[in-house]
């Protein structure tokens, strides 16, 4: 069974930093591209970042480019999101999401971790 | 990249069919067959229900079907059931600087 478990969500002041982690199990992690997707309270889904299976392709949304960094550790089956210069509008639940190779879609989601940016 | 346009809400009675639209441009929905749909129940993670415009993952009810015409994709839920109450989101690959985009979301209410 595919499992994605996020951690690291917390309360941060504006301008602060946080590091989110996602522990993957139940599949060959190193063969899959991965994403982070977020959802602000009461709002819709927003794609945040993508990393290919070999880490040779990385993309970010315009709203986080230059502030966030996605990375992966295939030896430990983990995905990370380093978040810097946090702003109030980064407040959201952050989901770790697998990119389905056959489905070319977001085929498996974690339960999410809440990041709150506030004074 | 702006969100794809979906109606804010759609409702129907049990047993009826409803359709949710997802409108983009020829740089996303109209340009690629990488349109997918997700169901999100309250306080849960989204779940993939349609990929590649019209394909269903294993285990997803055949009451869900997808289609596309031009720059608009559609999700149809037939024989509506109370358990279908949820938020639904479309998504598409896009040729813009941000390669993936979601729709604005549609709340489905079963009357």
mmCIF file of C-alpha atoms in Angstrom:
data_model
loop_
_atom_site.group_PDB
_atom_site.id
_atom_site.type_symbol
_atom_site.label_atom_id
_atom_site.label_comp_id
_atom_site.label_asym_id
_atom_site.label_seq_id
_atom_site.Cartn_x
_atom_site.Cartn_y
_atom_site.Cartn_z
ATOM 1 C CA UNK A 1 0.000 0.000 0.000
ATOM 2 C CA UNK A 2 1.294 3.429 -0.955
ATOM 3 C CA UNK A 3 1.852 5.653 2.093
ATOM 4 C CA UNK A 4 2.976 9.261 2.188
ATOM 5 C CA UNK A 5 3.360 10.817 5.623
ATOM 6 C CA UNK A 6 4.180 14.508 5.934
ATOM 7 C CA UNK A 7 5.702 16.168 8.969
ATOM 8 C CA UNK A 8 7.299 19.452 9.930
ATOM 9 C CA UNK A 9 4.309 21.748 9.796
ATOM 10 C CA UNK A 10 4.341 24.382 12.520
ATOM 11 C CA UNK A 11 3.705 28.000 13.434
ATOM 12 C CA UNK A 12 6.269 30.412 12.026
ATOM 13 C CA UNK A 13 6.654 34.155 12.126
ATOM 14 C CA UNK A 14 6.706 36.080 8.841
ATOM 15 C CA UNK A 15 10.194 35.926 7.391
ATOM 16 C CA UNK A 16 10.916 32.646 9.136
ATOM 17 C CA UNK A 17 11.858 29.236 7.794
ATOM 18 C CA UNK A 18 10.464 25.725 8.018
ATOM 19 C CA UNK A 19 11.418 22.361 6.555
ATOM 20 C CA UNK A 20 8.714 19.893 5.602
ATOM 21 C CA UNK A 21 9.406 16.201 5.181
ATOM 22 C CA UNK A 22 7.491 13.371 3.561
ATOM 23 C CA UNK A 23 8.212 9.715 4.329
ATOM 24 C CA UNK A 24 7.240 7.413 1.471
ATOM 25 C CA UNK A 25 6.616 3.678 1.634
ATOM 26 C CA UNK A 26 4.874 0.913 -0.248
ATOM 27 C CA UNK A 27 6.372 1.690 -3.662
ATOM 28 C CA UNK A 28 9.702 2.197 -5.431
ATOM 29 C CA UNK A 29 10.132 5.816 -4.416
ATOM 30 C CA UNK A 30 13.196 6.435 -6.562
ATOM 31 C CA UNK A 31 11.253 5.692 -9.765
ATOM 32 C CA UNK A 32 8.549 8.309 -9.211
ATOM 33 C CA UNK A 33 8.430 12.057 -9.651
ATOM 34 C CA UNK A 34 6.966 13.892 -6.665
ATOM 35 C CA UNK A 35 5.153 17.137 -5.942
ATOM 36 C CA UNK A 36 4.129 19.419 -3.133
ATOM 37 C CA UNK A 37 0.595 20.829 -3.359
ATOM 38 C CA UNK A 38 -0.910 23.202 -0.801
ATOM 39 C CA UNK A 39 -4.360 24.292 0.289
ATOM 40 C CA UNK A 40 -4.980 27.482 2.231
ATOM 41 C CA UNK A 41 -7.761 27.309 4.847
ATOM 42 C CA UNK A 42 -11.127 27.116 3.107
ATOM 43 C CA UNK A 43 -9.498 27.545 -0.310
ATOM 44 C CA UNK A 44 -8.671 25.414 -3.340
ATOM 45 C CA UNK A 45 -5.630 23.383 -4.276
ATOM 46 C CA UNK A 46 -2.465 25.126 -5.430
ATOM 47 C CA UNK A 47 0.450 23.323 -7.055
ATOM 48 C CA UNK A 48 3.745 24.316 -5.380
ATOM 49 C CA UNK A 49 6.726 22.307 -6.614
ATOM 50 C CA UNK A 50 7.851 19.293 -8.653
ATOM 51 C CA UNK A 51 10.947 17.119 -8.643
ATOM 52 C CA UNK A 52 11.656 14.404 -11.197
ATOM 53 C CA UNK A 53 12.645 10.872 -10.258
ATOM 54 C CA UNK A 54 16.305 11.628 -10.913
ATOM 55 C CA UNK A 55 16.195 15.149 -9.428
ATOM 56 C CA UNK A 56 17.343 16.541 -12.769
ATOM 57 C CA UNK A 57 14.140 18.501 -13.327
ATOM 58 C CA UNK A 58 12.721 20.820 -10.685
ATOM 59 C CA UNK A 59 9.923 23.351 -11.095
ATOM 60 C CA UNK A 60 8.229 25.826 -8.782
ATOM 61 C CA UNK A 61 5.099 27.926 -8.836
ATOM 62 C CA UNK A 62 5.702 31.636 -9.327
ATOM 63 C CA UNK A 63 4.420 32.281 -5.806
ATOM 64 C CA UNK A 64 7.234 30.306 -4.132
ATOM 65 C CA UNK A 65 10.073 30.542 -6.662
ATOM 66 C CA UNK A 66 13.250 31.773 -5.011
ATOM 67 C CA UNK A 67 11.953 31.079 -1.498
ATOM 68 C CA UNK A 68 11.211 27.343 -1.432
ATOM 69 C CA UNK A 69 13.440 24.420 -2.393
ATOM 70 C CA UNK A 70 12.288 20.878 -3.097
ATOM 71 C CA UNK A 71 14.648 17.943 -2.710
ATOM 72 C CA UNK A 72 14.594 14.188 -2.318
ATOM 73 C CA UNK A 73 16.649 11.494 -0.593
ATOM 74 C CA UNK A 74 16.059 8.257 -2.470
ATOM 75 C CA UNK A 75 18.212 6.263 -0.046
ATOM 76 C CA UNK A 76 15.761 7.137 2.729
ATOM 77 C CA UNK A 77 12.592 7.324 0.637
ATOM 78 C CA UNK A 78 11.948 10.895 1.620
ATOM 79 C CA UNK A 79 10.890 14.161 0.037
ATOM 80 C CA UNK A 80 11.556 17.585 1.526
ATOM 81 C CA UNK A 81 10.467 21.178 1.098
ATOM 82 C CA UNK A 82 12.694 23.889 2.519
ATOM 83 C CA UNK A 83 10.594 27.027 3.034
ATOM 84 C CA UNK A 84 12.288 30.389 3.581
ATOM 85 C CA UNK A 85 11.109 34.002 3.820
ATOM 86 C CA UNK A 86 7.688 32.758 4.840
ATOM 87 C CA UNK A 87 4.704 35.043 4.325
ATOM 88 C CA UNK A 88 1.192 35.016 5.724
ATOM 89 C CA UNK A 89 -0.160 33.778 2.393
ATOM 90 C CA UNK A 90 1.992 30.642 2.698
ATOM 91 C CA UNK A 91 -0.372 29.505 5.456
ATOM 92 C CA UNK A 92 -1.833 26.229 4.216
ATOM 93 C CA UNK A 93 -1.953 22.483 4.525
ATOM 94 C CA UNK A 94 0.929 21.092 2.476
ATOM 95 C CA UNK A 95 0.411 17.764 0.739
ATOM 96 C CA UNK A 96 3.133 15.429 -0.480
ATOM 97 C CA UNK A 97 1.903 13.912 -3.742
ATOM 98 C CA UNK A 98 3.161 11.157 -6.038
ATOM 99 C CA UNK A 99 3.059 11.674 -9.804
ATOM 100 C CA UNK A 100 1.596 8.584 -11.444
ATOM 101 C CA UNK A 101 3.751 7.428 -14.326
ATOM 102 C CA UNK A 102 0.941 5.762 -16.259
ATOM 103 C CA UNK A 103 -1.757 8.108 -15.109
ATOM 104 C CA UNK A 104 0.246 11.323 -15.636
ATOM 105 C CA UNK A 105 -1.613 12.741 -12.669
ATOM 106 C CA UNK A 106 -1.421 13.215 -8.906
ATOM 107 C CA UNK A 107 -2.208 9.610 -8.049
ATOM 108 C CA UNK A 108 -1.400 9.318 -4.334
ATOM 109 C CA UNK A 109 -1.641 11.969 -1.616
ATOM 110 C CA UNK A 110 -0.427 12.239 1.953
ATOM 111 C CA UNK A 111 -2.718 13.491 4.705
ATOM 112 C CA UNK A 112 -1.026 16.898 4.763
ATOM 113 C CA UNK A 113 0.806 19.003 7.331
ATOM 114 C CA UNK A 114 -0.324 22.460 8.442
ATOM 115 C CA UNK A 115 1.954 25.467 8.116
ATOM 116 C CA UNK A 116 0.788 28.652 9.810
ATOM 117 C CA UNK A 117 2.620 31.933 9.253
ATOM 118 C CA UNK A 118 1.570 34.558 11.750
ATOM 119 C CA UNK A 119 2.811 36.933 14.409
ATOM 120 C CA UNK B 1 -0.802 30.941 -14.287
ATOM 121 C CA UNK B 2 -4.418 31.442 -13.202
ATOM 122 C CA UNK B 3 -6.530 28.610 -11.892
ATOM 123 C CA UNK B 4 -8.745 26.771 -14.345
ATOM 124 C CA UNK B 5 -12.353 27.953 -14.118
ATOM 125 C CA UNK B 6 -14.925 25.726 -12.430
ATOM 126 C CA UNK B 7 -18.421 26.562 -11.164
ATOM 127 C CA UNK B 8 -18.359 27.232 -7.430
ATOM 128 C CA UNK B 9 -21.191 24.826 -6.747
ATOM 129 C CA UNK B 10 -23.357 22.219 -8.425
ATOM 130 C CA UNK B 11 -26.255 20.360 -6.856
ATOM 131 C CA UNK B 12 -28.558 17.516 -7.737
ATOM 132 C CA UNK B 13 -30.998 15.056 -6.268
ATOM 133 C CA UNK B 14 -30.145 11.426 -5.599
ATOM 134 C CA UNK B 15 -30.239 9.416 -8.791
ATOM 135 C CA UNK B 16 -29.744 12.421 -11.061
ATOM 136 C CA UNK B 17 -26.673 13.203 -13.163
ATOM 137 C CA UNK B 18 -24.621 16.348 -12.794
ATOM 138 C CA UNK B 19 -21.769 17.776 -14.848
ATOM 139 C CA UNK B 20 -18.896 19.960 -13.659
ATOM 140 C CA UNK B 21 -17.021 22.030 -16.218
ATOM 141 C CA UNK B 22 -13.355 23.008 -16.157
ATOM 142 C CA UNK B 23 -12.391 25.758 -18.563
ATOM 143 C CA UNK B 24 -8.847 26.663 -19.482
ATOM 144 C CA UNK B 25 -6.985 27.717 -22.592
ATOM 145 C CA UNK B 26 -5.226 26.079 -25.494
ATOM 146 C CA UNK B 27 -2.053 26.265 -23.372
ATOM 147 C CA UNK B 28 -3.455 23.811 -20.852
ATOM 148 C CA UNK B 29 -6.788 21.969 -21.108
ATOM 149 C CA UNK B 30 -7.112 22.463 -24.849
ATOM 150 C CA UNK B 31 -3.522 21.653 -25.654
ATOM 151 C CA UNK B 32 -2.985 18.388 -23.801
ATOM 152 C CA UNK B 33 -4.883 15.267 -22.815
ATOM 153 C CA UNK B 34 -3.392 15.482 -19.302
ATOM 154 C CA UNK B 35 -6.589 16.554 -17.570
ATOM 155 C CA UNK B 36 -7.389 14.863 -14.279
ATOM 156 C CA UNK B 37 -10.089 15.161 -11.639
ATOM 157 C CA UNK B 38 -9.939 14.839 -7.838
ATOM 158 C CA UNK B 39 -12.566 14.344 -5.175
ATOM 159 C CA UNK B 40 -11.923 15.845 -1.758
ATOM 160 C CA UNK B 41 -14.181 15.054 1.152
ATOM 161 C CA UNK B 42 -14.133 17.387 4.210
ATOM 162 C CA UNK B 43 -10.847 17.266 6.098
ATOM 163 C CA UNK B 44 -9.468 14.571 3.813
ATOM 164 C CA UNK B 45 -6.780 14.488 1.168
ATOM 165 C CA UNK B 46 -7.868 14.666 -2.466
ATOM 166 C CA UNK B 47 -8.386 11.409 -4.326
ATOM 167 C CA UNK B 48 -7.736 10.839 -8.033
ATOM 168 C CA UNK B 49 -10.927 9.824 -9.852
ATOM 169 C CA UNK B 50 -10.204 10.585 -13.533
ATOM 170 C CA UNK B 51 -6.904 10.868 -15.432
ATOM 171 C CA UNK B 52 -5.965 11.486 -19.064
ATOM 172 C CA UNK B 53 -9.336 13.229 -19.594
ATOM 173 C CA UNK B 54 -11.528 10.144 -19.342
ATOM 174 C CA UNK B 55 -9.723 7.193 -17.744
ATOM 175 C CA UNK B 56 -10.694 5.863 -14.321
ATOM 176 C CA UNK B 57 -8.184 4.435 -11.858
ATOM 177 C CA UNK B 58 -8.849 0.955 -10.597
ATOM 178 C CA UNK B 59 -11.486 0.973 -7.852
ATOM 179 C CA UNK B 60 -13.166 4.240 -8.854
ATOM 180 C CA UNK B 61 -16.898 3.976 -9.498
ATOM 181 C CA UNK B 62 -17.985 3.945 -13.149
ATOM 182 C CA UNK B 63 -20.554 6.592 -12.189
ATOM 183 C CA UNK B 64 -17.697 9.061 -12.691
ATOM 184 C CA UNK B 65 -16.829 9.888 -16.288
ATOM 185 C CA UNK B 66 -14.746 12.545 -17.981
ATOM 186 C CA UNK B 67 -14.610 14.222 -21.350
ATOM 187 C CA UNK B 68 -13.110 17.222 -23.125
ATOM 188 C CA UNK B 69 -14.141 19.566 -25.920
ATOM 189 C CA UNK B 70 -11.805 22.324 -26.967
ATOM 190 C CA UNK B 71 -10.592 24.221 -23.903
ATOM 191 C CA UNK B 72 -13.247 22.783 -21.582
ATOM 192 C CA UNK B 73 -13.099 19.492 -19.734
ATOM 193 C CA UNK B 74 -16.097 18.004 -17.954
ATOM 194 C CA UNK B 75 -16.728 15.564 -15.138
ATOM 195 C CA UNK B 76 -20.094 13.834 -15.043
ATOM 196 C CA UNK B 77 -21.408 12.061 -11.983
ATOM 197 C CA UNK B 78 -24.324 9.791 -12.812
ATOM 198 C CA UNK B 79 -26.823 8.237 -10.410
ATOM 199 C CA UNK B 80 -25.874 10.795 -7.771
ATOM 200 C CA UNK B 81 -25.512 9.441 -4.239
ATOM 201 C CA UNK B 82 -25.264 11.133 -0.848
ATOM 202 C CA UNK B 83 -21.662 9.933 -0.552
ATOM 203 C CA UNK B 84 -20.755 12.024 -3.619
ATOM 204 C CA UNK B 85 -21.001 15.235 -1.592
ATOM 205 C CA UNK B 86 -17.502 16.675 -1.757
ATOM 206 C CA UNK B 87 -15.310 19.239 -3.431
ATOM 207 C CA UNK B 88 -14.084 18.377 -6.910
ATOM 208 C CA UNK B 89 -11.002 19.799 -8.622
ATOM 209 C CA UNK B 90 -9.717 19.490 -12.155
ATOM 210 C CA UNK B 91 -6.069 19.765 -13.058
ATOM 211 C CA UNK B 92 -4.098 20.078 -16.248
ATOM 212 C CA UNK B 93 -0.547 20.118 -17.502
ATOM 213 C CA UNK B 94 0.263 23.528 -18.919
ATOM 214 C CA UNK B 95 2.927 24.944 -21.195
ATOM 215 C CA UNK B 96 3.271 28.048 -19.023
ATOM 216 C CA UNK B 97 6.170 28.724 -16.656
ATOM 217 C CA UNK B 98 4.388 26.710 -13.965
ATOM 218 C CA UNK B 99 3.700 23.334 -15.567
ATOM 219 C CA UNK B 100 0.732 22.235 -13.477
ATOM 220 C CA UNK B 101 -2.483 24.037 -12.596
ATOM 221 C CA UNK B 102 -5.616 23.172 -10.630
ATOM 222 C CA UNK B 103 -9.160 24.315 -11.132
ATOM 223 C CA UNK B 104 -10.868 26.653 -8.677
ATOM 224 C CA UNK B 105 -12.920 23.807 -7.243
ATOM 225 C CA UNK B 106 -16.614 22.873 -7.253
ATOM 226 C CA UNK B 107 -18.686 21.963 -4.217
ATOM 227 C CA UNK B 108 -21.173 19.222 -5.034
ATOM 228 C CA UNK B 109 -24.303 19.093 -2.896
ATOM 229 C CA UNK B 110 -26.759 16.220 -2.943
ATOM 230 C CA UNK B 111 -30.200 17.628 -2.198
#
